[in-house]
PDB file of C-alpha atoms in Angstrom:
ATOM      1  CA  UNK A 127      -5.956   3.610   9.518  1.00  0.00           C
ATOM      2  CA  UNK A 128      -5.409  -0.148   9.423  1.00  0.00           C
ATOM      3  CA  UNK A 129      -9.174  -0.745   9.620  1.00  0.00           C
ATOM      4  CA  UNK A 130      -9.695   1.521   6.608  1.00  0.00           C
ATOM      5  CA  UNK A 131      -7.042  -0.371   4.627  1.00  0.00           C
ATOM      6  CA  UNK A 132      -8.589  -3.715   5.588  1.00  0.00           C
ATOM      7  CA  UNK A 133     -12.006  -2.474   4.478  1.00  0.00           C
ATOM      8  CA  UNK A 134     -10.654  -1.399   1.096  1.00  0.00           C
ATOM      9  CA  UNK A 135      -8.959  -4.787   0.611  1.00  0.00           C
ATOM     10  CA  UNK A 136     -12.160  -6.692   1.440  1.00  0.00           C
ATOM     11  CA  UNK A 137     -14.226  -4.510  -0.903  1.00  0.00           C
ATOM     12  CA  UNK A 138     -11.814  -4.959  -3.815  1.00  0.00           C
ATOM     13  CA  UNK A 139     -11.524  -8.686  -3.223  1.00  0.00           C
ATOM     14  CA  UNK A 140     -15.328  -9.019  -3.319  1.00  0.00           C
ATOM     15  CA  UNK A 141     -15.369  -7.076  -6.585  1.00  0.00           C
ATOM     16  CA  UNK A 142     -12.650  -9.365  -7.961  1.00  0.00           C
ATOM     17  CA  UNK A 143     -14.636 -12.438  -6.923  1.00  0.00           C
ATOM     18  CA  UNK A 144     -17.817 -11.114  -8.544  1.00  0.00           C
ATOM     19  CA  UNK A 145     -15.900 -10.414 -11.755  1.00  0.00           C
ATOM     20  CA  UNK A 146     -14.497 -13.942 -11.530  1.00  0.00           C
ATOM     21  CA  UNK A 147     -18.019 -15.367 -11.475  1.00  0.00           C
ATOM     22  CA  UNK A 148     -19.227 -13.130 -14.291  1.00  0.00           C
ATOM     23  CA  UNK A 149     -16.422 -14.179 -16.607  1.00  0.00           C
ATOM     24  CA  UNK A 150     -17.029 -17.834 -15.752  1.00  0.00           C
ATOM     25  CA  UNK A 151     -20.677 -17.501 -16.781  1.00  0.00           C
ATOM     26  CA  UNK A 152     -19.706 -15.827 -20.035  1.00  0.00           C
ATOM     27  CA  UNK A 153     -17.232 -18.618 -20.756  1.00  0.00           C
ATOM     28  CA  UNK A 154     -19.887 -21.279 -20.171  1.00  0.00           C
ATOM     29  CA  UNK A 155     -22.255 -19.580 -22.592  1.00  0.00           C
ATOM     30  CA  UNK A 156     -19.620 -19.756 -25.280  1.00  0.00           C
ATOM     31  CA  UNK A 157     -19.350 -23.538 -25.027  1.00  0.00           C
ATOM     32  CA  UNK A 158     -21.436 -25.480 -27.566  1.00  0.00           C
ATOM     33  CA  UNK A 159     -23.301 -28.605 -26.414  1.00  0.00           C
ATOM     34  CA  UNK A 160     -21.418 -30.876 -28.790  1.00  0.00           C
ATOM     35  CA  UNK A 161     -17.962 -29.409 -28.429  1.00  0.00           C
ATOM     36  CA  UNK A 162     -16.245 -28.225 -25.293  1.00  0.00           C
ATOM     37  CA  UNK A 163     -13.910 -25.927 -27.166  1.00  0.00           C
ATOM     38  CA  UNK A 164     -14.849 -22.222 -26.729  1.00  0.00           C
ATOM     39  CA  UNK A 165     -15.974 -20.263 -29.768  1.00  0.00           C
ATOM     40  CA  UNK A 166     -13.494 -17.525 -28.845  1.00  0.00           C
ATOM     41  CA  UNK A 167     -11.024 -16.801 -26.077  1.00  0.00           C
ATOM     42  CA  UNK A 168     -12.467 -14.544 -23.400  1.00  0.00           C
ATOM     43  CA  UNK A 169     -10.600 -12.553 -20.801  1.00  0.00           C
ATOM     44  CA  UNK A 170     -11.563 -15.008 -18.107  1.00  0.00           C
ATOM     45  CA  UNK A 171     -10.337 -17.961 -20.174  1.00  0.00           C
ATOM     46  CA  UNK A 172      -7.069 -16.162 -20.795  1.00  0.00           C
ATOM     47  CA  UNK A 173      -6.560 -15.574 -17.077  1.00  0.00           C
ATOM     48  CA  UNK A 174      -7.672 -19.101 -16.225  1.00  0.00           C
ATOM     49  CA  UNK A 175      -5.052 -20.493 -18.605  1.00  0.00           C
ATOM     50  CA  UNK A 176      -2.370 -19.116 -16.275  1.00  0.00           C
ATOM     51  CA  UNK A 177      -3.195 -21.757 -13.684  1.00  0.00           C
ATOM     52  CA  UNK A 178      -3.071 -21.510  -9.897  1.00  0.00           C
ATOM     53  CA  UNK A 179      -0.352 -18.863  -9.892  1.00  0.00           C
ATOM     54  CA  UNK A 180      -2.912 -16.419 -11.280  1.00  0.00           C
ATOM     55  CA  UNK A 181      -4.872 -16.647  -8.021  1.00  0.00           C
ATOM     56  CA  UNK A 182      -1.889 -15.322  -6.076  1.00  0.00           C
ATOM     57  CA  UNK A 183      -1.189 -12.639  -8.679  1.00  0.00           C
ATOM     58  CA  UNK A 184      -4.862 -11.678  -8.562  1.00  0.00           C
ATOM     59  CA  UNK A 185      -4.667 -11.297  -4.788  1.00  0.00           C
ATOM     60  CA  UNK A 186      -1.542  -9.153  -5.125  1.00  0.00           C
ATOM     61  CA  UNK A 187      -3.335  -6.942  -7.633  1.00  0.00           C
ATOM     62  CA  UNK A 188      -6.236  -6.413  -5.220  1.00  0.00           C
ATOM     63  CA  UNK A 189      -3.810  -5.725  -2.375  1.00  0.00           C
ATOM     64  CA  UNK A 190      -1.836  -3.240  -4.489  1.00  0.00           C
ATOM     65  CA  UNK A 191      -4.978  -1.341  -5.498  1.00  0.00           C
ATOM     66  CA  UNK A 192      -6.132  -1.268  -1.859  1.00  0.00           C
ATOM     67  CA  UNK A 193      -2.795   0.145  -0.680  1.00  0.00           C
ATOM     68  CA  UNK A 194      -2.751   2.734  -3.479  1.00  0.00           C
ATOM     69  CA  UNK A 195      -6.271   3.931  -2.638  1.00  0.00           C
ATOM     70  CA  UNK A 196      -5.450   3.995   1.072  1.00  0.00           C
ATOM     71  CA  UNK A 197      -2.236   5.969   0.507  1.00  0.00           C
ATOM     72  CA  UNK A 198      -3.987   8.458  -1.753  1.00  0.00           C
ATOM     73  CA  UNK A 199      -6.425   9.134   1.072  1.00  0.00           C
ATOM     74  CA  UNK A 200      -3.898   9.230   3.924  1.00  0.00           C
ATOM     75  CA  UNK A 201      -0.543  10.490   2.614  1.00  0.00           C
ATOM     76  CA  UNK A 202      -1.320  14.185   2.600  1.00  0.00           C
ATOM     77  CA  UNK A 203       1.229  16.532   4.120  1.00  0.00           C
ATOM     78  CA  UNK A 204      -1.475  19.080   4.975  1.00  0.00           C
ATOM     79  CA  UNK A 205      -3.467  16.346   6.702  1.00  0.00           C
ATOM     80  CA  UNK A 206      -0.688  14.717   8.719  1.00  0.00           C
ATOM     81  CA  UNK A 207       1.404  17.840   9.357  1.00  0.00           C
ATOM     82  CA  UNK A 208      -0.815  20.916   8.861  1.00  0.00           C
ATOM     83  CA  UNK A 209       1.015  24.230   9.060  1.00  0.00           C
ATOM     84  CA  UNK A 210      -1.928  26.017  10.692  1.00  0.00           C
ATOM     85  CA  UNK A 211      -2.054  23.526  13.575  1.00  0.00           C
ATOM     86  CA  UNK A 212       1.701  23.749  14.048  1.00  0.00           C
ATOM     87  CA  UNK A 213       1.636  27.556  14.223  1.00  0.00           C
ATOM     88  CA  UNK A 214      -1.256  27.575  16.707  1.00  0.00           C
ATOM     89  CA  UNK A 215       0.272  24.917  18.943  1.00  0.00           C
ATOM     90  CA  UNK A 216       3.706  26.530  18.847  1.00  0.00           C
ATOM     91  CA  UNK A 217       2.245  29.858  19.973  1.00  0.00           C
ATOM     92  CA  UNK A 218       0.541  28.142  22.899  1.00  0.00           C
ATOM     93  CA  UNK A 219       3.731  26.335  23.878  1.00  0.00           C
ATOM     94  CA  UNK A 220       5.874  29.460  23.660  1.00  0.00           C
ATOM     95  CA  UNK A 221       3.385  31.342  25.850  1.00  0.00           C
ATOM     96  CA  UNK A 222       3.569  28.413  28.337  1.00  0.00           C
ATOM     97  CA  UNK A 223      -0.145  27.687  27.903  1.00  0.00           C
ATOM     98  CA  UNK A 224       0.366  23.924  27.913  1.00  0.00           C
ATOM     99  CA  UNK A 225      -3.237  23.141  28.818  1.00  0.00           C
ATOM    100  CA  UNK A 226      -4.606  24.919  25.759  1.00  0.00           C
ATOM    101  CA  UNK A 227      -1.997  23.261  23.538  1.00  0.00           C
ATOM    102  CA  UNK A 228      -2.924  19.846  24.900  1.00  0.00           C
ATOM    103  CA  UNK A 229      -6.637  20.469  24.367  1.00  0.00           C
ATOM    104  CA  UNK A 230      -5.974  21.629  20.806  1.00  0.00           C
ATOM    105  CA  UNK A 231      -3.938  18.532  20.013  1.00  0.00           C
ATOM    106  CA  UNK A 232      -6.532  16.167  21.434  1.00  0.00           C
ATOM    107  CA  UNK A 233      -9.044  17.592  18.980  1.00  0.00           C
ATOM    108  CA  UNK A 234      -6.638  16.823  16.111  1.00  0.00           C
ATOM    109  CA  UNK A 235      -5.353  13.402  17.145  1.00  0.00           C
ATOM    110  CA  UNK A 236      -5.171  12.186  13.546  1.00  0.00           C
ATOM    111  CA  UNK A 237      -2.127  14.366  12.847  1.00  0.00           C
ATOM    112  CA  UNK A 238       1.461  13.436  13.596  1.00  0.00           C
ATOM    113  CA  UNK A 239       2.092  16.870  15.100  1.00  0.00           C
ATOM    114  CA  UNK A 240      -0.620  16.318  17.727  1.00  0.00           C
ATOM    115  CA  UNK A 241       0.828  12.944  18.703  1.00  0.00           C
ATOM    116  CA  UNK A 242       4.305  14.441  19.094  1.00  0.00           C
ATOM    117  CA  UNK A 243       3.074  17.346  21.217  1.00  0.00           C
ATOM    118  CA  UNK A 244       0.907  15.135  23.421  1.00  0.00           C
ATOM    119  CA  UNK A 245       3.781  12.717  23.984  1.00  0.00           C
ATOM    120  CA  UNK A 246       6.042  15.604  25.009  1.00  0.00           C
ATOM    121  CA  UNK A 247       3.524  17.233  27.354  1.00  0.00           C
ATOM    122  CA  UNK A 248       2.687  13.945  29.053  1.00  0.00           C
ATOM    123  CA  UNK A 249       6.355  13.265  29.797  1.00  0.00           C
ATOM    124  CA  UNK A 250       7.378  16.870  30.450  1.00  0.00           C
ATOM    125  CA  UNK A 251       9.837  17.093  33.318  1.00  0.00           C
ATOM    126  CA  UNK A 252      12.138  20.108  33.813  1.00  0.00           C
ATOM    127  CA  UNK A 253      14.694  17.897  35.544  1.00  0.00           C
ATOM    128  CA  UNK A 254      15.467  15.545  32.649  1.00  0.00           C
ATOM    129  CA  UNK A 255      15.052  14.960  28.911  1.00  0.00           C
ATOM    130  CA  UNK A 256      12.044  12.636  29.137  1.00  0.00           C
ATOM    131  CA  UNK A 257       9.926  14.930  26.977  1.00  0.00           C
ATOM    132  CA  UNK A 258      12.531  15.098  24.212  1.00  0.00           C
ATOM    133  CA  UNK A 259      12.945  11.337  24.168  1.00  0.00           C
ATOM    134  CA  UNK A 260       9.175  10.762  24.099  1.00  0.00           C
ATOM    135  CA  UNK A 261       8.660  13.199  21.219  1.00  0.00           C
ATOM    136  CA  UNK A 262      11.573  11.817  19.209  1.00  0.00           C
ATOM    137  CA  UNK A 263      10.351   8.249  19.713  1.00  0.00           C
ATOM    138  CA  UNK A 264       6.815   9.198  18.696  1.00  0.00           C
ATOM    139  CA  UNK A 265       7.984  11.011  15.570  1.00  0.00           C
ATOM    140  CA  UNK A 266      10.247   8.107  14.640  1.00  0.00           C
ATOM    141  CA  UNK A 267       7.458   5.547  15.126  1.00  0.00           C
ATOM    142  CA  UNK A 268       4.921   7.534  13.082  1.00  0.00           C
ATOM    143  CA  UNK A 269       7.314   8.110  10.198  1.00  0.00           C
ATOM    144  CA  UNK A 270       8.413   4.479  10.268  1.00  0.00           C
ATOM    145  CA  UNK A 271       4.774   3.433   9.863  1.00  0.00           C
ATOM    146  CA  UNK A 272       4.444   5.663   6.796  1.00  0.00           C
ATOM    147  CA  UNK A 273       7.567   4.208   5.207  1.00  0.00           C
ATOM    148  CA  UNK A 274       6.527   0.658   6.076  1.00  0.00           C
ATOM    149  CA  UNK A 275       3.150   1.169   4.437  1.00  0.00           C
ATOM    150  CA  UNK A 276       4.604   2.151   1.077  1.00  0.00           C
ATOM    151  CA  UNK A 277       7.243  -0.575   1.366  1.00  0.00           C
ATOM    152  CA  UNK A 278       4.407  -3.080   0.912  1.00  0.00           C
ATOM    153  CA  UNK A 279       4.080  -1.736  -2.622  1.00  0.00           C
ATOM    154  CA  UNK A 280       7.807  -2.267  -3.115  1.00  0.00           C
ATOM    155  CA  UNK A 281       7.398  -5.887  -2.007  1.00  0.00           C
ATOM    156  CA  UNK A 282       4.561  -6.394  -4.500  1.00  0.00           C
ATOM    157  CA  UNK A 283       6.746  -4.900  -7.250  1.00  0.00           C
ATOM    158  CA  UNK A 284       9.412  -7.501  -6.463  1.00  0.00           C
ATOM    159  CA  UNK A 285       7.157 -10.531  -5.949  1.00  0.00           C
ATOM    160  CA  UNK A 286       4.601 -10.169  -8.773  1.00  0.00           C
ATOM    161  CA  UNK A 287       7.056 -10.577 -11.710  1.00  0.00           C
ATOM    162  CA  UNK A 288       8.706 -13.531  -9.966  1.00  0.00           C
ATOM    163  CA  UNK A 289       5.356 -15.242  -9.563  1.00  0.00           C
ATOM    164  CA  UNK A 290       4.653 -14.538 -13.224  1.00  0.00           C
ATOM    165  CA  UNK A 291       7.972 -16.113 -14.196  1.00  0.00           C
ATOM    166  CA  UNK A 292       7.241 -19.121 -12.013  1.00  0.00           C
ATOM    167  CA  UNK A 293       3.870 -19.597 -13.684  1.00  0.00           C
ATOM    168  CA  UNK A 294       5.486 -19.347 -17.109  1.00  0.00           C
ATOM    169  CA  UNK A 295       8.115 -21.959 -16.260  1.00  0.00           C
ATOM    170  CA  UNK A 296       5.493 -24.348 -14.904  1.00  0.00           C
ATOM    171  CA  UNK A 297       3.335 -23.803 -18.000  1.00  0.00           C
ATOM    172  CA  UNK A 298       6.273 -24.465 -20.311  1.00  0.00           C
ATOM    173  CA  UNK A 299       7.059 -27.687 -18.482  1.00  0.00           C
ATOM    174  CA  UNK A 300       3.470 -28.849 -18.862  1.00  0.00           C
ATOM    175  CA  UNK A 301       3.443 -27.901 -22.544  1.00  0.00           C
ATOM    176  CA  UNK A 302       6.643 -29.815 -23.345  1.00  0.00           C
ATOM    177  CA  UNK A 303       5.407 -32.854 -21.418  1.00  0.00           C
ATOM    178  CA  UNK A 304       2.182 -32.893 -23.428  1.00  0.00           C
ATOM    179  CA  UNK A 305       3.778 -32.488 -26.896  1.00  0.00           C
ATOM    180  CA  UNK A 306       5.378 -35.982 -27.168  1.00  0.00           C
ATOM    181  CA  UNK A 307       1.972 -37.588 -26.608  1.00  0.00           C
ATOM    182  CA  UNK A 308       0.462 -35.947 -29.709  1.00  0.00           C
ATOM    183  CA  UNK A 309       0.719 -36.700 -33.399  1.00  0.00           C
ATOM    184  CA  UNK A 310       3.351 -34.952 -35.506  1.00  0.00           C
ATOM    185  CA  UNK A 311       0.792 -32.657 -37.146  1.00  0.00           C
ATOM    186  CA  UNK A 312      -0.606 -31.503 -33.817  1.00  0.00           C
ATOM    187  CA  UNK A 313       2.701 -30.941 -32.036  1.00  0.00           C
ATOM    188  CA  UNK A 314       3.419 -27.480 -33.484  1.00  0.00           C
ATOM    189  CA  UNK A 315      -0.069 -26.176 -32.784  1.00  0.00           C
ATOM    190  CA  UNK A 316      -0.147 -27.645 -29.293  1.00  0.00           C
ATOM    191  CA  UNK A 317       3.287 -26.283 -28.431  1.00  0.00           C
ATOM    192  CA  UNK A 318       2.383 -22.787 -29.660  1.00  0.00           C
ATOM    193  CA  UNK A 319      -0.836 -22.848 -27.628  1.00  0.00           C
ATOM    194  CA  UNK A 320       1.004 -24.075 -24.533  1.00  0.00           C
ATOM    195  CA  UNK A 321       3.646 -21.350 -24.772  1.00  0.00           C
ATOM    196  CA  UNK A 322       0.959 -18.706 -25.298  1.00  0.00           C
ATOM    197  CA  UNK A 323      -0.861 -19.825 -22.177  1.00  0.00           C
ATOM    198  CA  UNK A 324       2.370 -19.991 -20.194  1.00  0.00           C
ATOM    199  CA  UNK A 325       3.204 -16.367 -21.008  1.00  0.00           C
ATOM    200  CA  UNK A 326      -0.080 -15.174 -19.466  1.00  0.00           C
ATOM    201  CA  UNK A 327       1.372 -15.280 -15.964  1.00  0.00           C
ATOM    202  CA  UNK A 328       4.452 -13.252 -16.912  1.00  0.00           C
ATOM    203  CA  UNK A 329       2.303 -10.593 -18.539  1.00  0.00           C
ATOM    204  CA  UNK A 330      -0.035 -10.543 -15.537  1.00  0.00           C
ATOM    205  CA  UNK A 331       2.857 -10.185 -13.104  1.00  0.00           C
ATOM    206  CA  UNK A 332       4.203  -7.222 -15.050  1.00  0.00           C
ATOM    207  CA  UNK A 333       0.745  -5.657 -15.295  1.00  0.00           C
ATOM    208  CA  UNK A 334       0.564  -5.735 -11.495  1.00  0.00           C
ATOM    209  CA  UNK A 335       4.169  -4.688 -10.858  1.00  0.00           C
ATOM    210  CA  UNK A 336       4.466  -1.698 -13.215  1.00  0.00           C
ATOM    211  CA  UNK A 337       1.572   0.395 -11.802  1.00  0.00           C
ATOM    212  CA  UNK A 338       2.659  -0.574  -8.281  1.00  0.00           C
ATOM    213  CA  UNK A 339       6.175   0.684  -9.033  1.00  0.00           C
ATOM    214  CA  UNK A 340       4.842   3.990 -10.388  1.00  0.00           C
ATOM    215  CA  UNK A 341       2.641   4.399  -7.303  1.00  0.00           C
ATOM    216  CA  UNK A 342       5.542   3.524  -4.993  1.00  0.00           C
ATOM    217  CA  UNK A 343       7.750   6.188  -6.578  1.00  0.00           C
ATOM    218  CA  UNK A 344       5.000   8.782  -6.203  1.00  0.00           C
ATOM    219  CA  UNK A 345       4.201   7.919  -2.573  1.00  0.00           C
ATOM    220  CA  UNK A 346       7.889   7.772  -1.676  1.00  0.00           C
ATOM    221  CA  UNK A 347       8.125  11.449  -2.595  1.00  0.00           C
ATOM    222  CA  UNK A 348       5.033  12.171  -0.497  1.00  0.00           C
ATOM    223  CA  UNK A 349       6.430  10.389   2.555  1.00  0.00           C
ATOM    224  CA  UNK A 350       9.769  12.147   2.157  1.00  0.00           C
ATOM    225  CA  UNK A 351       7.960  15.484   2.052  1.00  0.00           C
ATOM    226  CA  UNK A 352       6.051  14.615   5.230  1.00  0.00           C
ATOM    227  CA  UNK A 353       9.270  13.404   6.892  1.00  0.00           C
ATOM    228  CA  UNK A 354      11.103  16.640   6.125  1.00  0.00           C
ATOM    229  CA  UNK A 355       8.277  18.765   7.491  1.00  0.00           C
ATOM    230  CA  UNK A 356       7.901  16.680  10.652  1.00  0.00           C
ATOM    231  CA  UNK A 357      11.643  16.907  11.347  1.00  0.00           C
ATOM    232  CA  UNK A 358      11.524  20.707  11.082  1.00  0.00           C
ATOM    233  CA  UNK A 359       8.379  20.991  13.194  1.00  0.00           C
ATOM    234  CA  UNK A 360       9.665  18.561  15.819  1.00  0.00           C
ATOM    235  CA  UNK A 361      12.776  20.630  16.423  1.00  0.00           C
ATOM    236  CA  UNK A 362      10.741  23.766  17.151  1.00  0.00           C
ATOM    237  CA  UNK A 363       8.231  21.878  19.299  1.00  0.00           C
ATOM    238  CA  UNK A 364      10.936  20.252  21.393  1.00  0.00           C
ATOM    239  CA  UNK A 365      12.588  23.609  21.996  1.00  0.00           C
ATOM    240  CA  UNK A 366       9.285  25.211  22.999  1.00  0.00           C
ATOM    241  CA  UNK A 367       8.357  22.427  25.461  1.00  0.00           C
ATOM    242  CA  UNK A 368      11.806  22.170  27.022  1.00  0.00           C
ATOM    243  CA  UNK A 369      12.301  25.892  27.288  1.00  0.00           C
ATOM    244  CA  UNK A 370      12.889  26.668  30.938  1.00  0.00           C
TER     245      UNK A 370
END
């Protein structure tokens, strides 16, 4: 799972870097030999005006997209807690055919149900509650991983706007420092341009945070659905394994 997420992040970052280079080439083409002012403002120039903070916001955007793609692929209740597998395994456990249940779960090791059953069968002891504790710990660890994964999106939602605000404040400071050095006729134009550039980071932070917030709300419902199903299934599995 983590390898898949890392692969998605690397792929998106490479795409971001290639886009970075493409926009830089376009910007250079727009520069005339005699004047270094661009004929028009391109997307790359707009992003570049945000300064170094835009690099961090750009990384957060790539990370957010990678997490969203990864969660879309992985957070599926029928994939992590399939009803068919649960019914088949429960029948094997209730008929005391633990070997068949274990074999079945080993073939479906990507599901949370299989991990819970395997943990219980490996620690099964009629004399104590080792199996119950192992299954409860496994279920808790698996569900915690799911919640932690979507919490990364929540962190991005919180950090991206703050970085945007930081970039805006730094840009405003630079703009106001530059204005006194100009002539009276150029001050208004320069100040307006400086403020416009400074607001790029705030807009970029919000552009990253808003989709991430929407995705977080959606995946939170998915994880809650998986959690509810696992809790129900775990209760029946524990009873079946511990049944004397």
